[in-house]
XYZ file of C-alpha atoms in Angstrom:
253
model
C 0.000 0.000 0.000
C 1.517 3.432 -1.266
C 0.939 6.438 1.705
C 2.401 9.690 1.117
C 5.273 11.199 2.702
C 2.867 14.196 3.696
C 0.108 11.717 4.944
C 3.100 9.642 6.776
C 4.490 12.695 8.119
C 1.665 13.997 9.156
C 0.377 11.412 11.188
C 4.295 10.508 12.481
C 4.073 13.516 14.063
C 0.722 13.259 15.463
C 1.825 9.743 17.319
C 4.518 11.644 18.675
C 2.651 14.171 20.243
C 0.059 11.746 21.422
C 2.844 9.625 22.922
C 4.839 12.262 24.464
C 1.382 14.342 25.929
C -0.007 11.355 27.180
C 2.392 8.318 28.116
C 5.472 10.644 28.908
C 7.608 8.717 26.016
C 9.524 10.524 23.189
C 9.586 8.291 20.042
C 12.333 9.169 17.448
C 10.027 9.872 14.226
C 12.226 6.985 12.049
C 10.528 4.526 14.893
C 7.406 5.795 14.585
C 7.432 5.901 10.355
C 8.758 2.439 10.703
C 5.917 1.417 13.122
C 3.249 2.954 10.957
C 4.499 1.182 7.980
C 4.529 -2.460 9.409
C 1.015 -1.325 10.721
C -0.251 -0.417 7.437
C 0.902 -3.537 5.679
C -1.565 -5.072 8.083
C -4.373 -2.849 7.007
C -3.635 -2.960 3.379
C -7.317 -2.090 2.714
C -7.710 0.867 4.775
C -7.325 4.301 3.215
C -4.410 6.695 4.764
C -6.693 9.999 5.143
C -7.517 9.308 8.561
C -4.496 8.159 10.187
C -4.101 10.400 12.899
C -6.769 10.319 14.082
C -7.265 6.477 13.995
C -3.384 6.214 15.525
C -4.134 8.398 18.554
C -7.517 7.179 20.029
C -7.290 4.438 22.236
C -10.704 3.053 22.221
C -9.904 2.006 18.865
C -8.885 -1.840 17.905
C -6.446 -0.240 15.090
C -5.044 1.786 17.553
C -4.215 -0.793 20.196
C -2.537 -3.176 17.109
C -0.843 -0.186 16.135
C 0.788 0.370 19.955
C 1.495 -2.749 20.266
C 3.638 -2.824 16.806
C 5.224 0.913 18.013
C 6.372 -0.789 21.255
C 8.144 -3.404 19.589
C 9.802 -1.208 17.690
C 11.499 0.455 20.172
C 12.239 -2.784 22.086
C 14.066 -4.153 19.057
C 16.541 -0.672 19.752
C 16.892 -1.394 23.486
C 19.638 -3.379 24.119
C 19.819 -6.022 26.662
C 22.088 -5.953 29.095
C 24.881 -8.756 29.716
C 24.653 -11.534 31.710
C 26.826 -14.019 33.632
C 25.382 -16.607 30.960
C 25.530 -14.510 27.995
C 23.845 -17.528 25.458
C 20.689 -17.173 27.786
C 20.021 -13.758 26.201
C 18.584 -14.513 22.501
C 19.195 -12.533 19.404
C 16.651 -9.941 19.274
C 13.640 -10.793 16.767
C 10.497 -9.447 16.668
C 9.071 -12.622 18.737
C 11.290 -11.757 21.758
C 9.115 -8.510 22.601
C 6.736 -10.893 24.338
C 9.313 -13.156 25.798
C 11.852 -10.449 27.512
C 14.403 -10.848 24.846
C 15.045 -14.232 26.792
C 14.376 -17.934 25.749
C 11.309 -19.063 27.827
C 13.206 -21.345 30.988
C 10.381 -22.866 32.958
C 13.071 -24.145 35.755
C 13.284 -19.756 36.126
C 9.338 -19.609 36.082
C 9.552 -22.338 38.944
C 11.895 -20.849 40.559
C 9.859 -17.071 40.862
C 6.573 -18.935 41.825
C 8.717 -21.221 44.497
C 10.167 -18.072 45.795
C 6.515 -16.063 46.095
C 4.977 -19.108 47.421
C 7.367 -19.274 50.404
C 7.534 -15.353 50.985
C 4.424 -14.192 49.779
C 0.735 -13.900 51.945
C -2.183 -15.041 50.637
C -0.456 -16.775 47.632
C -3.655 -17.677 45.740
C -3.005 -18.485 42.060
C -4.863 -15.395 40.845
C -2.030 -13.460 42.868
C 0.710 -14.962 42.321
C -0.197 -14.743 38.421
C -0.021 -11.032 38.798
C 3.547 -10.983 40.713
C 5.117 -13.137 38.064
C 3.455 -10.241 35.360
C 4.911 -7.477 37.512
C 8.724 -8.852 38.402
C 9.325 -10.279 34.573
C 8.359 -6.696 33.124
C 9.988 -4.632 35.989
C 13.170 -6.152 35.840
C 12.962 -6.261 32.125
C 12.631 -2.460 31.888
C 15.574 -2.126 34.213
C 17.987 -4.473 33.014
C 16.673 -4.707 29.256
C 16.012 -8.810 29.810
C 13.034 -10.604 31.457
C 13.445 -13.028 34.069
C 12.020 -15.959 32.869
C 11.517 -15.544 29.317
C 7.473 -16.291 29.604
C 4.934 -14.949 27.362
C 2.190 -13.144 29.493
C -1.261 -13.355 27.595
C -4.005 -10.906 28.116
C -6.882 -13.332 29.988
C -10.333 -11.756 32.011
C -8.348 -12.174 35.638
C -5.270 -10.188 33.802
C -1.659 -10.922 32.565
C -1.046 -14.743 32.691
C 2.191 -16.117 31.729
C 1.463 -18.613 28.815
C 1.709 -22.515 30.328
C 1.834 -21.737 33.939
C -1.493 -23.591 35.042
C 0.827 -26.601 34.112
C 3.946 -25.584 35.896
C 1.502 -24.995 39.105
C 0.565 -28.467 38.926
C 3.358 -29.857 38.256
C 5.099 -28.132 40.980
C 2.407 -29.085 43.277
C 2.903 -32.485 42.270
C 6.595 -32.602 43.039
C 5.969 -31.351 46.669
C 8.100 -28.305 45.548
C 4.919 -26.266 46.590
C 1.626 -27.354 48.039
C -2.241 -25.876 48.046
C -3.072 -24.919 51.637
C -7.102 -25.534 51.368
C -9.300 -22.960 52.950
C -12.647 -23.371 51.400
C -14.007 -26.316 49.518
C -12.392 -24.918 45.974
C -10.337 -22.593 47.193
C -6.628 -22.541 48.832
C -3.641 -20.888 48.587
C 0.193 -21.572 47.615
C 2.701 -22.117 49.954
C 6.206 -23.497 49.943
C 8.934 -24.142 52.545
C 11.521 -21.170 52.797
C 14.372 -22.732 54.028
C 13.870 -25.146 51.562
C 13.339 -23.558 48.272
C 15.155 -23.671 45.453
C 16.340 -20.449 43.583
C 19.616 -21.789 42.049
C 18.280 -20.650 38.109
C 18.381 -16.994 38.979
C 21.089 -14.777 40.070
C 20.978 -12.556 43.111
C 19.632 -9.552 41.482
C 16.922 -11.415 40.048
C 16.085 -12.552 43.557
C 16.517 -8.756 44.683
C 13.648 -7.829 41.922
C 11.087 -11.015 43.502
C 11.989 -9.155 46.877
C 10.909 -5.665 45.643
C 7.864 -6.905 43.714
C 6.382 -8.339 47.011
C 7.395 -5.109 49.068
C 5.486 -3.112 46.696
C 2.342 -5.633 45.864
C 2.444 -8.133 48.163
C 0.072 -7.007 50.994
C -2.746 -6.443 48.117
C -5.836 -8.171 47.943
C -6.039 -10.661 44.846
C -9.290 -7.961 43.728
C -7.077 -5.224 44.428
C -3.645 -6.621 42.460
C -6.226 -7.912 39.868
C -8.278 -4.303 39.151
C -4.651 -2.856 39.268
C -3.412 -5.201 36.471
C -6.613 -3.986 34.546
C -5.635 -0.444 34.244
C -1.951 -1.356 33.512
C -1.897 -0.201 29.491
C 0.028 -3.340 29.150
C -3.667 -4.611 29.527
C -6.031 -1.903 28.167
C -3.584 -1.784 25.167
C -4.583 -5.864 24.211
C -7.106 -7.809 22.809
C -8.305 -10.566 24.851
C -5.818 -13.555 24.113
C -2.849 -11.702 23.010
C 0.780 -11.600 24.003
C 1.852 -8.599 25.917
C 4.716 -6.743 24.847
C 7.453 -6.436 28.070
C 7.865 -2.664 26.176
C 4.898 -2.202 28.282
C 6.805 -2.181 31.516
C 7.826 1.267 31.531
C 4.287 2.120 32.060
C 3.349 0.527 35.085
C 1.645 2.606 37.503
C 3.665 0.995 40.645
C-alpha cells in the first residue's frame, strides 16, 4: 500500500505528540514511520486519510494493534544488558518482545513462583499470576532482559504467563509447593523457605522477587487484579494476546 510522505508525516508527528502528551515517552520519528508502515501492511485495505486520528484514540482496535507494533519497535533498539550466561540472552527478533528478549526457561518460572509461594501472603493463584506479570516486566525495563523468558497473555483475571497452570501443577505435584485448602475450591500456595530452590536466577533477580512483594504483596487478589486492569500493558490488548514487556515502563507501581 503506497501512503504519502505528507500523509506519513503527518500522522508521524501526530503519534509523537500523542505519545509524548499522554504516556510521557519521546519516540524518534524513524521509529514511529517504521511502526506505521509495518502497521499499514496489516491494514492494506484501509485508506491513509484518517491516520491520525485512527493512531491516537485508544478506544480504537487499530489503535491498540498499532501500539502494540510501536512498542516493539522500540524494544528491538533497546539493548539487553549482559549476563553471567551470555547464550541465555537470545538474538533480538520481533518474537522476543513478548518473551523479555530471553528464551522461555520454565526451571526460572519455577523458581519465581517457588520463591513467592514461600515469601508471599495469601499466595492464591490469581495473585501470584499477577507478581510473576509485575517482576518479569519490571526487571525487564531495568535491566533490558526478562526473568524468565514467559509470554504473558491478556486473559479476564489479567496478565497470565502462557503454560503456567501446568507448571503450578506440576510443581504441586513434586511437593516443591503445596495448596493450603481454605474453602471447599479454594486454597492458597505455599512453599517451605528454608527449603526452596532459587539456584536458576542470580541474586539480582532474587533482589527484583523481593521488591515486587514489598510493593504488591500485601494487596488483595481484587485489588492486584483491578490494578493489572488499568496497567496499558492490559487496556492496550485484545483478549488472548501476548503482551509486549515494552509495556513495563508504564506501570503505575
Amino acid at each position: 500500500m503506497h501512503i504519502s510522505g505528507r500523509d506519513l508525516d503527518r500522522a508521524a508527528v501526530a503519534v509523537q505528540e500523542f505519545q509524548l502528551s499522554e504516556n510521557g515517552v519521546s519516540y524518534r520519528k524513524e521509529q514511529v514511520e517504521s511502526a506505521i508502515s509495518r502497521w499499514l501492511a496489516l491494514r492494506i485495505d484501509r485508506m491513509a486519510d484518517d491516520l491520525d486520528d485512527v493512531l491516537t484514540t485508544p478506544s480504537l482496535p487499530e489503535f491498540r494493534e498499532f501500539n502494540q507494533i510501536l512498542v516493539a519497535e522500540a524494544a528491538e533498539a533497546h539493548s539487553p544488558m549482559v549476563q553471567e550466561d551470555p547464550s541465555a540472552v537470545e538474538q533480538a527478533t520481533e518474537a522476543d518482545v513478548f518473551s523479555g528478549r530471553r528464551a522461555y526457561s520454565p526451571e526460572r518460572l519455577a523458581a519465581m513462583i517457588r520463591y513467592f509461594a514461600a515469601h508471599g501472603k495469601e499466595m492464591y493463584r490469581t495473585k501470584l499470576n499477577k507478581l510473576l506479570f509485575y517482576a518479569d516486566l519490571r526487571f525487564y525495563t531495568q535491566n533490558g532482559v526478562g526473568i524468565s523468558g514467559a509470554t504473558y497473555v491478556n486473559l479476564p483475571y489479567g496478565p497470565v504467563a502462557d503454560g503456567v497452570t501446568t507448571l503450578f501443577d506440576d510443581l504441586v505435584a513434586a511437593g516443591e509447593v503445596s495448596i493450603i485448602e481454605e474453602i471447599e475450591g479454594s486454597g492458597r500456595f505455599a512453599a517451605d523457605a528454608d527449603a526452596v530452590d532459587l539456584g536458576p536466577l542470580s541474586s539480582d533477580e532474587i533482589r527484583e522477587l523481593y521488591a515486587v512483594l514489598e510493593r504488591y504483596g500485601d494487596l488483595t487478589t481484587k485489588e492486584i487484579v483491578d490494578l493489572s486492569h488499568e496497567e496499558m500493558a492490559y487496556k492496550y490488548t485484545r483478549p488472548g494476546e501476548p503482551i509486549a514487556y515494552e509495556y513495563g515502563k508504564f506501570l503505575k507501581q
